N, CA and C atoms as an extended XYZ file, in Angstrom:
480
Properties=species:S:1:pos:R:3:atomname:S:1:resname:S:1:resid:I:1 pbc="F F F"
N         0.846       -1.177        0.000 N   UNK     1
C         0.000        0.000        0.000 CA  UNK     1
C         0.888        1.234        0.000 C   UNK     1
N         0.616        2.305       -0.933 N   UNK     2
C         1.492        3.390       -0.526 CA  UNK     2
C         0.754        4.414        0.466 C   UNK     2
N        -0.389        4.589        0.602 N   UNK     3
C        -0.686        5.111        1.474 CA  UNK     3
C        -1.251        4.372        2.496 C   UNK     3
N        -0.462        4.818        3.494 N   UNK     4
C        -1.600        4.092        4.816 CA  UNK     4
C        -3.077        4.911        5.044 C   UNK     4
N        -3.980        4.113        5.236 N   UNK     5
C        -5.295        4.285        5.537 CA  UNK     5
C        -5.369        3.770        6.856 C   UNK     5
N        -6.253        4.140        7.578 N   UNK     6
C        -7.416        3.782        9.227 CA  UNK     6
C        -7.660        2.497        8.737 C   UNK     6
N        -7.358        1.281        9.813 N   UNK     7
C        -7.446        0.005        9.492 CA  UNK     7
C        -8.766        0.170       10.033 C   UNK     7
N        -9.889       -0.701        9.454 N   UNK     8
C       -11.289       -0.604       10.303 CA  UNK     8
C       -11.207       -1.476       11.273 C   UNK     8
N       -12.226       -1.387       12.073 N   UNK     9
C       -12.111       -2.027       13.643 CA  UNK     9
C       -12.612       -3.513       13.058 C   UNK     9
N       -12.124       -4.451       14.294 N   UNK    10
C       -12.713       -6.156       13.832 CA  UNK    10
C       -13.614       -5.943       14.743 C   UNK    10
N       -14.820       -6.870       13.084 N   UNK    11
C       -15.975       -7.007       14.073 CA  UNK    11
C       -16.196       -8.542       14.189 C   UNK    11
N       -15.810       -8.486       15.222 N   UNK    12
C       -16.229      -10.181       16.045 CA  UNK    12
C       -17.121      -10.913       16.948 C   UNK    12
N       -17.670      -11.753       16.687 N   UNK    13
C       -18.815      -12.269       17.486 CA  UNK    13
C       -18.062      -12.740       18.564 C   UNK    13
N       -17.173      -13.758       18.614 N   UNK    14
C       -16.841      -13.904       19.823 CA  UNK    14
C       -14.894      -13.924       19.540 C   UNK    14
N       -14.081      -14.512       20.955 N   UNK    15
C       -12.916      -14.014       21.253 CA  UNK    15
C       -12.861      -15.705       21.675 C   UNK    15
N       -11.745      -16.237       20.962 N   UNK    16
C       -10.470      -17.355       21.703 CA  UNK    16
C        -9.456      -17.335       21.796 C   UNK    16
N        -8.585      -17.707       22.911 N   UNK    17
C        -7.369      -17.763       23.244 CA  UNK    17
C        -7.129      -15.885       24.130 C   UNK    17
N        -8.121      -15.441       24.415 N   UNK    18
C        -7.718      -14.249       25.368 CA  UNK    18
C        -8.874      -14.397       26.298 C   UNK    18
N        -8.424      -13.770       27.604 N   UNK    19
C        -9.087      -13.283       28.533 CA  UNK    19
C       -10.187      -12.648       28.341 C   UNK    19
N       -10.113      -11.872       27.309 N   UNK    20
C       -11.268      -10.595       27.099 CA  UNK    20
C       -10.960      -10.029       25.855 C   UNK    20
N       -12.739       -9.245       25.135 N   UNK    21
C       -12.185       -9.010       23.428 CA  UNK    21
C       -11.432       -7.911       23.363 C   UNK    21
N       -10.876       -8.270       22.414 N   UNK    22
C        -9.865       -7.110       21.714 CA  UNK    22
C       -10.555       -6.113       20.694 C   UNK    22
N        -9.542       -5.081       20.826 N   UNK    23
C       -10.273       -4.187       19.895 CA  UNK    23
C        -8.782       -3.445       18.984 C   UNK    23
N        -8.419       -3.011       18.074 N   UNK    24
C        -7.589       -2.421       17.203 CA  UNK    24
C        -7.401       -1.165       18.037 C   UNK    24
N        -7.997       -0.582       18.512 N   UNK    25
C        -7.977        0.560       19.426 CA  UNK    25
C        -7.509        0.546       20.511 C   UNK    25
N        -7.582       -0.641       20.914 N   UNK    26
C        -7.252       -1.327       22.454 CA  UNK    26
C        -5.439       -1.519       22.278 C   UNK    26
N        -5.104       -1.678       20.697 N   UNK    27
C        -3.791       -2.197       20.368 CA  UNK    27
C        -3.091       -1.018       20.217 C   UNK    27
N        -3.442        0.000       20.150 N   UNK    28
C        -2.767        1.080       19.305 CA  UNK    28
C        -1.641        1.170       20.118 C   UNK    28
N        -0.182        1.442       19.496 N   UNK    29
C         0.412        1.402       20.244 CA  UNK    29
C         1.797        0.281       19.709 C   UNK    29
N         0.946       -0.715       19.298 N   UNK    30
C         1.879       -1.787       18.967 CA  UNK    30
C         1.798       -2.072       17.639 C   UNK    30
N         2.239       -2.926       17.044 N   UNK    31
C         2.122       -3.338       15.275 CA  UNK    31
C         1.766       -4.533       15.901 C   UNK    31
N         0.263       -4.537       14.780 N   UNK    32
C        -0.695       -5.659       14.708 CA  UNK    32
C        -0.407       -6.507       13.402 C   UNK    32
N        -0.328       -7.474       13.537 N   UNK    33
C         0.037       -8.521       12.870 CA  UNK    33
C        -1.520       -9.154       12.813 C   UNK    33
N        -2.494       -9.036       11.682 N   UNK    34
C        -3.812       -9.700       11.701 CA  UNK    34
C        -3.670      -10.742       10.283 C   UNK    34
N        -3.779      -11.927       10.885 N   UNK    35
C        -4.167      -12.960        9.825 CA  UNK    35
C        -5.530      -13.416        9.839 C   UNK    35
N        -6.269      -13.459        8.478 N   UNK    36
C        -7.435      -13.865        8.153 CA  UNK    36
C        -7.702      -15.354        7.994 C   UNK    36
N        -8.008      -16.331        7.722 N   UNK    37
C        -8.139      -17.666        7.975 CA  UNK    37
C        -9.475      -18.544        7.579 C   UNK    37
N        -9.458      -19.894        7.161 N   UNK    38
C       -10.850      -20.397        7.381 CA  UNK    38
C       -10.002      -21.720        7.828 C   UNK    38
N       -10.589      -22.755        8.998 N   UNK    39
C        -9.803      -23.985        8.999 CA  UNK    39
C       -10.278      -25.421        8.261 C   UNK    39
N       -10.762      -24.810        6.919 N   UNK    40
C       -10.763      -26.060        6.247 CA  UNK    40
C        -9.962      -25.362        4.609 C   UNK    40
N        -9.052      -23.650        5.073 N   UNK    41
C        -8.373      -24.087        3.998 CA  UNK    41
C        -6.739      -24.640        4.047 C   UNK    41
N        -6.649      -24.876        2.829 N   UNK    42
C        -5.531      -26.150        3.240 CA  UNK    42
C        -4.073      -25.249        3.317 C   UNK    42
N        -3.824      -24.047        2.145 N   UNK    43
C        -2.639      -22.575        2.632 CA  UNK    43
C        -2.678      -22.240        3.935 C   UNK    43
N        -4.186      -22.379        4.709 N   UNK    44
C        -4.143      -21.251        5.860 CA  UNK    44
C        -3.591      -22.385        6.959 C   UNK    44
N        -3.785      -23.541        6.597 N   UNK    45
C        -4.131      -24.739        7.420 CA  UNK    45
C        -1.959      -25.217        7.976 C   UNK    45
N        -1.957      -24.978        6.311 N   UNK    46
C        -0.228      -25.471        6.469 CA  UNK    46
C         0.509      -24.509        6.319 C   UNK    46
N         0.321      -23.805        6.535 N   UNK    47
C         1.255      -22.121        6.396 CA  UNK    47
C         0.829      -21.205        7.190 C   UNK    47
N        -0.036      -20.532        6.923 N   UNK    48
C        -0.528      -19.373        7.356 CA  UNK    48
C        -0.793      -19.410        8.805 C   UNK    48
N        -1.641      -20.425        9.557 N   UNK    49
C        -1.946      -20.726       10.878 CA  UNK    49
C        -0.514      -20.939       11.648 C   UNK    49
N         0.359      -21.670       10.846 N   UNK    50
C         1.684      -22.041       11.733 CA  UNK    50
C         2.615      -20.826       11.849 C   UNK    50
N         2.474      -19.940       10.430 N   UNK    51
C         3.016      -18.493       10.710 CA  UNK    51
C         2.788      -17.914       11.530 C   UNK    51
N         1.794      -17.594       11.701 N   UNK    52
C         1.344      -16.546       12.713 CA  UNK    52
C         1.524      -17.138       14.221 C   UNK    52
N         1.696      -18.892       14.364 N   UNK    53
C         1.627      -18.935       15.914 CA  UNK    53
C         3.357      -18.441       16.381 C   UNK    53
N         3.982      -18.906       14.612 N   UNK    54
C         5.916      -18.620       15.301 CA  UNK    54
C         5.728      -17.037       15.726 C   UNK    54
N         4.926      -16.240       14.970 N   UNK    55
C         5.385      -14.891       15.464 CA  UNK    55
C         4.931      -14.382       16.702 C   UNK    55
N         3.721      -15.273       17.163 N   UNK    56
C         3.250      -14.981       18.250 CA  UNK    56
C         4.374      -15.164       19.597 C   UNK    56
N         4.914      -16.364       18.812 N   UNK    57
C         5.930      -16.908       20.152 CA  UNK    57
C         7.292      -15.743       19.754 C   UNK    57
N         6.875      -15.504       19.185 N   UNK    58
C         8.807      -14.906       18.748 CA  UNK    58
C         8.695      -13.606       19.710 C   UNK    58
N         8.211      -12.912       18.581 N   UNK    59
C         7.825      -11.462       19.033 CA  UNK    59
C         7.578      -10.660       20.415 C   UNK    59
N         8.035       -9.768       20.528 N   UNK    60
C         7.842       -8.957       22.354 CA  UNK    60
C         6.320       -8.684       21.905 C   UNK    60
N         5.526       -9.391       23.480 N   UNK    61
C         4.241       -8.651       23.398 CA  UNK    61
C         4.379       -6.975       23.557 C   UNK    61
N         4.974       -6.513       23.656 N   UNK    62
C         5.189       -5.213       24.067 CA  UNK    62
C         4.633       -4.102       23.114 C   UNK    62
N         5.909       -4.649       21.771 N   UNK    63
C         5.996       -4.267       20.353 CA  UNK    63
C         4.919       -4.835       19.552 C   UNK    63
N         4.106       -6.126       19.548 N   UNK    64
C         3.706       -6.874       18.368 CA  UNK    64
C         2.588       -7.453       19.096 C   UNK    64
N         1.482       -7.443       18.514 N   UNK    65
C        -0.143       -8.456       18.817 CA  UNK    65
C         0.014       -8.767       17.502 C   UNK    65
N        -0.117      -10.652       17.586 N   UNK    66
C        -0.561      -11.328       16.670 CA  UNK    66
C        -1.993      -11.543       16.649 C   UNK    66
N        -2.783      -11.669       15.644 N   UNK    67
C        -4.375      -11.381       16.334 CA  UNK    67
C        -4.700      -12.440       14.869 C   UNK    67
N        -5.450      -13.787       15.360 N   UNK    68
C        -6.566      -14.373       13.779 CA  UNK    68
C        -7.850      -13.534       13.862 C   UNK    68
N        -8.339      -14.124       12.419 N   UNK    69
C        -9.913      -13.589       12.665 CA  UNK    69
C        -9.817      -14.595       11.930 C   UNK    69
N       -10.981      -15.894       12.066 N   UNK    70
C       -11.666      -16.973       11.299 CA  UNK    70
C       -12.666      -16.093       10.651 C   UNK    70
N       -12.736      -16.101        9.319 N   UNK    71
C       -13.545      -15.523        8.421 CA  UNK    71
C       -14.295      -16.585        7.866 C   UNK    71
N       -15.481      -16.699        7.806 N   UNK    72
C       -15.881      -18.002        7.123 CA  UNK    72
C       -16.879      -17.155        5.814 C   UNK    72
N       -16.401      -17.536        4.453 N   UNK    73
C       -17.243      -17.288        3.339 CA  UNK    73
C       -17.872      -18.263        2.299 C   UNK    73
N       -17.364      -19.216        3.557 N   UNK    74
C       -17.954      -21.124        2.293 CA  UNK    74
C       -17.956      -22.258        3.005 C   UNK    74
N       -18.619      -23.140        3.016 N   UNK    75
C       -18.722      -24.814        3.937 CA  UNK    75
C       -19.016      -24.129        5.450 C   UNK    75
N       -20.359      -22.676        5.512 N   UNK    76
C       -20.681      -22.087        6.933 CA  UNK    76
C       -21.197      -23.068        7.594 C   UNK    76
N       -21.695      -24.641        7.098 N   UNK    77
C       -22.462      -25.676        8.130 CA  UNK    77
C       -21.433      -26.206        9.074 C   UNK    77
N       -19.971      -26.348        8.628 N   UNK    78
C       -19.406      -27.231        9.039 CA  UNK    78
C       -18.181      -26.171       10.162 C   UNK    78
N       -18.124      -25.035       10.180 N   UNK    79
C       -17.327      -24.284       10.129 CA  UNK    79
C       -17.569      -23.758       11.716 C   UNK    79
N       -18.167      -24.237       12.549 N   UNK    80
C       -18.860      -23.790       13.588 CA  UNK    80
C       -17.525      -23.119       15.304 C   UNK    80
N       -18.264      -22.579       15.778 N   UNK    81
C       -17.000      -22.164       16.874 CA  UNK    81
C       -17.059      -23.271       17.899 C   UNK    81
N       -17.345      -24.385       17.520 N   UNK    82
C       -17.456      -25.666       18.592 CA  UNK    82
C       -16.224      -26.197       17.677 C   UNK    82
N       -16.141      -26.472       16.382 N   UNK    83
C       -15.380      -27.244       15.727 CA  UNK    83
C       -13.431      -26.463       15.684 C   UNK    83
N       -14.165      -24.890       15.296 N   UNK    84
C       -13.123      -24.160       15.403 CA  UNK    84
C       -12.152      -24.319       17.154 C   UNK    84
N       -12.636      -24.553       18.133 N   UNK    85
C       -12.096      -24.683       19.266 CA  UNK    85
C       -11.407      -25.746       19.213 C   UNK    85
N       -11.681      -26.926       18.369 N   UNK    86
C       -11.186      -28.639       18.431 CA  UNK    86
C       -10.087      -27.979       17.659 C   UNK    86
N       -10.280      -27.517       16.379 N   UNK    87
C        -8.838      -26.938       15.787 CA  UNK    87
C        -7.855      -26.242       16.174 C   UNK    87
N        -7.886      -25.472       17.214 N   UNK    88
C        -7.252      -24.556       17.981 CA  UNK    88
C        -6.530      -25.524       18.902 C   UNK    88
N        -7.032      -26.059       19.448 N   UNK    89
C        -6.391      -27.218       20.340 CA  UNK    89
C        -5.571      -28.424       19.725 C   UNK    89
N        -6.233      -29.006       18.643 N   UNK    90
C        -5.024      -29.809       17.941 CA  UNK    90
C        -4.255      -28.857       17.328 C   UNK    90
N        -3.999      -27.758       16.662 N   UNK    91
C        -2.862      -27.488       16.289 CA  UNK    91
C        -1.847      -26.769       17.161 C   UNK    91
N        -2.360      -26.733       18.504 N   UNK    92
C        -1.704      -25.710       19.567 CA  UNK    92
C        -1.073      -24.314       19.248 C   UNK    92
N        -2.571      -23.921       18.836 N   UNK    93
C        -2.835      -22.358       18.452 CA  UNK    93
C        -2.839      -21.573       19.691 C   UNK    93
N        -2.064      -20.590       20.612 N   UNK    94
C        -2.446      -19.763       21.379 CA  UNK    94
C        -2.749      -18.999       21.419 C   UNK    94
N        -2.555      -17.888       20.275 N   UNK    95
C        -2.911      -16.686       20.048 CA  UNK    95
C        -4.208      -15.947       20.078 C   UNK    95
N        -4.556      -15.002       19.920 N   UNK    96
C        -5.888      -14.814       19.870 CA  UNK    96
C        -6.838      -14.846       19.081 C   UNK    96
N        -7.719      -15.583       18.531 N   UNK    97
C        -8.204      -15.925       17.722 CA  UNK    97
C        -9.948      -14.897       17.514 C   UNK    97
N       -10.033      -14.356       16.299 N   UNK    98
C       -11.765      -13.704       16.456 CA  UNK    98
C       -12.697      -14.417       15.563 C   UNK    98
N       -13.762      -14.302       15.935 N   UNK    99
C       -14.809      -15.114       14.872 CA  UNK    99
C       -15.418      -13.978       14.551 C   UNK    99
N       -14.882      -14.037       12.795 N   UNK   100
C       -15.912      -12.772       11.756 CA  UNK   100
C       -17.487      -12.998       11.700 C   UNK   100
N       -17.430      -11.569       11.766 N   UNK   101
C       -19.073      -11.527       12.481 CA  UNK   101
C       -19.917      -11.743       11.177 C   UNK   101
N       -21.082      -13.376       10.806 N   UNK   102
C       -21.636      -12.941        9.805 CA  UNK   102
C       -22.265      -12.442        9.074 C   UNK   102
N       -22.593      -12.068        8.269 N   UNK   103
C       -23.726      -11.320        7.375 CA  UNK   103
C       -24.565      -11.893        6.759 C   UNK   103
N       -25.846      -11.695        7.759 N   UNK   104
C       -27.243      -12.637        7.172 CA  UNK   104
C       -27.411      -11.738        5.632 C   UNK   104
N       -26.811      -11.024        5.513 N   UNK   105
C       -27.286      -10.674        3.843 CA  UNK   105
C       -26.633      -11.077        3.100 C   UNK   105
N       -25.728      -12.159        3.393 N   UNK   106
C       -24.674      -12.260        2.166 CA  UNK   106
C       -23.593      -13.497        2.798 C   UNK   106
N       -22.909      -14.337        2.382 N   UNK   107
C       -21.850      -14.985        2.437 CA  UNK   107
C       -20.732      -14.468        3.302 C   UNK   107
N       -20.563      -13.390        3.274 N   UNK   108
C       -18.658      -13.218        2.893 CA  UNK   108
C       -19.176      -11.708        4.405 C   UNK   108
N       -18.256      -12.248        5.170 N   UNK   109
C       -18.512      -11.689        6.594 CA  UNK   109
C       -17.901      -10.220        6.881 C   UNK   109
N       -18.726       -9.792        7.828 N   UNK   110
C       -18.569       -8.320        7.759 CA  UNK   110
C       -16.710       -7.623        7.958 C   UNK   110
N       -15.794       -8.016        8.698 N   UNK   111
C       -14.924       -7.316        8.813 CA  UNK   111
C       -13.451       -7.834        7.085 C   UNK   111
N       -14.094       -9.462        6.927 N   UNK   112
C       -13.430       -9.281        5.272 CA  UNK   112
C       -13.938       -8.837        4.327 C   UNK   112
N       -15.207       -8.209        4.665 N   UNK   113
C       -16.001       -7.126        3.335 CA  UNK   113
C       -15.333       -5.543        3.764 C   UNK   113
N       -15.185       -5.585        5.147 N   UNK   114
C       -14.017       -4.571        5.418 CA  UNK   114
C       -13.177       -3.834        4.643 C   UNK   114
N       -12.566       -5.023        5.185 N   UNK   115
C       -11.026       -4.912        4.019 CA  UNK   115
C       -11.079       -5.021        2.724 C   UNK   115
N       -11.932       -5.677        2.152 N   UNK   116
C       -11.742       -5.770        0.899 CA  UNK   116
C       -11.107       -7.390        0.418 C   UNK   116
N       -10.909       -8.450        1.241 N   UNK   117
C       -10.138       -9.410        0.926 CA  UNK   117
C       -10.555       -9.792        0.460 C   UNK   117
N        -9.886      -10.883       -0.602 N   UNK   118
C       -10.001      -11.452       -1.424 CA  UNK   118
C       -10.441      -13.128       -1.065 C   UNK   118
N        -9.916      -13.701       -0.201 N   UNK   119
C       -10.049      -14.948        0.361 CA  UNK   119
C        -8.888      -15.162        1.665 C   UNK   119
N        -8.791      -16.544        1.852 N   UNK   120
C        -7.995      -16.711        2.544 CA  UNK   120
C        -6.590      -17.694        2.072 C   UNK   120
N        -5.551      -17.662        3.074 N   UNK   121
C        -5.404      -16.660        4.033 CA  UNK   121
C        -4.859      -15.177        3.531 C   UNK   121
N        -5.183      -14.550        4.174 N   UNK   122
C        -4.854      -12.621        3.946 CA  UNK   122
C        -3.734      -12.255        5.345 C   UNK   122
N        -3.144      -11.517        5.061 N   UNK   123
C        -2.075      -10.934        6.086 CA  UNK   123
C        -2.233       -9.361        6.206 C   UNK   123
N        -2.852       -8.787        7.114 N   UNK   124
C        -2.156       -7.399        7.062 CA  UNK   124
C        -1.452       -6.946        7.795 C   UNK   124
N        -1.190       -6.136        7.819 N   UNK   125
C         0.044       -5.596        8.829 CA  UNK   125
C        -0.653       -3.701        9.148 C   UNK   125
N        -0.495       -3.599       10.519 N   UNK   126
C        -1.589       -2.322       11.089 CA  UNK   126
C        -0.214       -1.247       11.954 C   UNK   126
N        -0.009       -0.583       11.896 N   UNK   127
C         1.280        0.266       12.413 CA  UNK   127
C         0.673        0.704       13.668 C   UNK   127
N         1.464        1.398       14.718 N   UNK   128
C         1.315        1.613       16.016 CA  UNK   128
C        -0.184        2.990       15.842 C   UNK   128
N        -0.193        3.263       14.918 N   UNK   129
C        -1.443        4.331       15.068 CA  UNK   129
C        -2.221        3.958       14.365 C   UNK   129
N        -2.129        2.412       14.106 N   UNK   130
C        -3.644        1.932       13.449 CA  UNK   130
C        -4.102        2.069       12.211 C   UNK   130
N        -2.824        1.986       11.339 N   UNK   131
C        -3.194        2.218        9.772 CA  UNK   131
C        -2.575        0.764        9.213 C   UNK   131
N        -3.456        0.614        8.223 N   UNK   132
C        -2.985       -0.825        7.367 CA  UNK   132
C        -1.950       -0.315        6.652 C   UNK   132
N        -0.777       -1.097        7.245 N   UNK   133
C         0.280       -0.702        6.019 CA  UNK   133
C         0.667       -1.664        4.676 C   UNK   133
N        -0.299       -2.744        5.365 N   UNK   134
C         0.111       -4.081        4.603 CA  UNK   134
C        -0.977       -5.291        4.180 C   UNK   134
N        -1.243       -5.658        3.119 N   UNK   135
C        -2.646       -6.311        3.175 CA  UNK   135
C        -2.269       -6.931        1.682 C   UNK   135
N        -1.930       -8.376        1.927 N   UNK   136
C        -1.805       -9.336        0.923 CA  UNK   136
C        -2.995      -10.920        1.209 C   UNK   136
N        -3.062      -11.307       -0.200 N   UNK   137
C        -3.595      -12.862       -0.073 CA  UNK   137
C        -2.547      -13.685       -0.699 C   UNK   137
N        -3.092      -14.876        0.331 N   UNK   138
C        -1.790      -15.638       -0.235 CA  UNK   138
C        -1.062      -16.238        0.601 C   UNK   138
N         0.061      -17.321        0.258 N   UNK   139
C         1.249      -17.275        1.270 CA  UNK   139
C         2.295      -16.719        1.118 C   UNK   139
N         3.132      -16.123        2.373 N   UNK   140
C         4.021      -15.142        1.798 CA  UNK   140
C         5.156      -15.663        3.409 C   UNK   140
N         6.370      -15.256        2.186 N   UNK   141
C         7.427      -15.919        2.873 CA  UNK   141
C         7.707      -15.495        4.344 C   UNK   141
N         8.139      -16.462        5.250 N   UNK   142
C         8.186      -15.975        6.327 CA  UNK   142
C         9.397      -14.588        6.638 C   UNK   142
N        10.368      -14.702        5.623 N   UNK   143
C        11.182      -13.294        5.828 CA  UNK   143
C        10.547      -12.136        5.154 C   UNK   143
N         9.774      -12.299        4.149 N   UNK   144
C         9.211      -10.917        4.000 CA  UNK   144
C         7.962      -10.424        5.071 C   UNK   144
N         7.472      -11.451        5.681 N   UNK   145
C         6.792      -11.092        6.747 CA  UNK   145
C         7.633      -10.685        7.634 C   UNK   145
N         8.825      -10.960        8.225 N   UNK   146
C         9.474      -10.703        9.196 CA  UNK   146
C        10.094       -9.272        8.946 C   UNK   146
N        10.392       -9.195        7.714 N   UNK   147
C        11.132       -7.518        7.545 CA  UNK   147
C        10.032       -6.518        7.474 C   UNK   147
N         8.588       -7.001        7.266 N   UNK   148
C         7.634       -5.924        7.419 CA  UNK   148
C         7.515       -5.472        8.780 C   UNK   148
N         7.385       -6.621        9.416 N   UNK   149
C         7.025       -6.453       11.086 CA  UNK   149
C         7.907       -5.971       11.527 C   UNK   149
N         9.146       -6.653       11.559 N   UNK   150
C        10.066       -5.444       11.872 CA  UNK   150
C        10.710       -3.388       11.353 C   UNK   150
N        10.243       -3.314       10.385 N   UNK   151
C         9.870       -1.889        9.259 CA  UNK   151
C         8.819       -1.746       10.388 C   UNK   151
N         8.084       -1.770       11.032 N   UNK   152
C         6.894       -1.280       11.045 CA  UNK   152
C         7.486       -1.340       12.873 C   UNK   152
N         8.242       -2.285       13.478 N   UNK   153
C         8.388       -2.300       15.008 CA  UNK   153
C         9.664       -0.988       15.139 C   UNK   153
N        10.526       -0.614       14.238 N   UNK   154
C        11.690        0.301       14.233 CA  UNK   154
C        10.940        1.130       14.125 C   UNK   154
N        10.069        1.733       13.356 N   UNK   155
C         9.324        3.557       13.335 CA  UNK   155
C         9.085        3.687       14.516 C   UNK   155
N         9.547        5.057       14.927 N   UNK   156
C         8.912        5.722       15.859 CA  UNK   156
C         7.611        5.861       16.373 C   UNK   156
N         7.007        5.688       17.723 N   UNK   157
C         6.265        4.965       18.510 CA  UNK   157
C         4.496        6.444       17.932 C   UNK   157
N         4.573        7.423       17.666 N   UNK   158
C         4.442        8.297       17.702 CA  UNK   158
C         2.914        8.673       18.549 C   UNK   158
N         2.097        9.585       18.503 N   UNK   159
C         0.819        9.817       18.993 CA  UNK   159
C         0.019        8.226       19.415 C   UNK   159
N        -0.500        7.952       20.519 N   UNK   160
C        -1.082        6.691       20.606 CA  UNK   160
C        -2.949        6.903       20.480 C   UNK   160
């Protein structure tokens, strides 16, 4: 993106793997690392999910929130937050996980009609004052993820 824009807020029905929900506002401050997800796809399943748990472990909570949002836009029968919890637990996911809130008018759930994504998995990357600096689909290598997050943990901390 060359310009950063106001990342919009996640809208989530419910919150796993934290104490209490999160909000983008609640983060400001730190570089948000948000991966999008469904767990029956097979990129997000063997890549994308395991990415995001190394950075969770890597990273200073200080500097960096790794944050999922399960987006579901296809197979919604099977896709449920009973099943999603069994997945979280076999793959020993800790991070915080959100369930995209859906849209009885339509398929494709309110905070990835948000953004604009395309499918899954999606990566963006949100800077300490809450602008998307970064918003790909796809899998993407773990060092170009790592030099973003880090580009984005070196800038100055500025207005919170």
């Amino acid at each position: 993106m060359d310009i950063p824009i106001p990342a919009p807020e996640l809208q989530v029905s419910e919150w796993l793997n934290t104490a209490s929900p999160l909000s983008l506002g609640a983060l400001r401050g730190k570089v948000v690392v948000l991966h999008a997800f469904q767990m029956l796809c097979p990129g997000c399943v063997l890549h994308a999910v395991p990415q995001a748990e190394r950075m969770h472990r890597h990273y200073s909570k200080d500097d960096v929130a790794v944050v999922g949002l399960h987006t579901v836009f296809e197979h919604h029968d099977v896709m449920t937050v009973a099943a999603l919890r069994v997945f979280l637990h076999e793959f020993r996911v800790t991070h915080p996980i959100g369930v995209d809130v859906a849209d009885p008018a339509g398929a494709i759930p309110r905070t990835m009609r948000a953004y604009g994504m395309q499918g899954t998995p999606t990566l963006m990357l949100i800077d300490r004052q809450g602008r998307l600096r970064t918003q790909q689909f796809g899998q993407i290598d773990d060092f170009a993820v790592a030099a973003g997050v880090m580009r984005l943990v070196s800038e100055e901390r500025g207005p919170s």
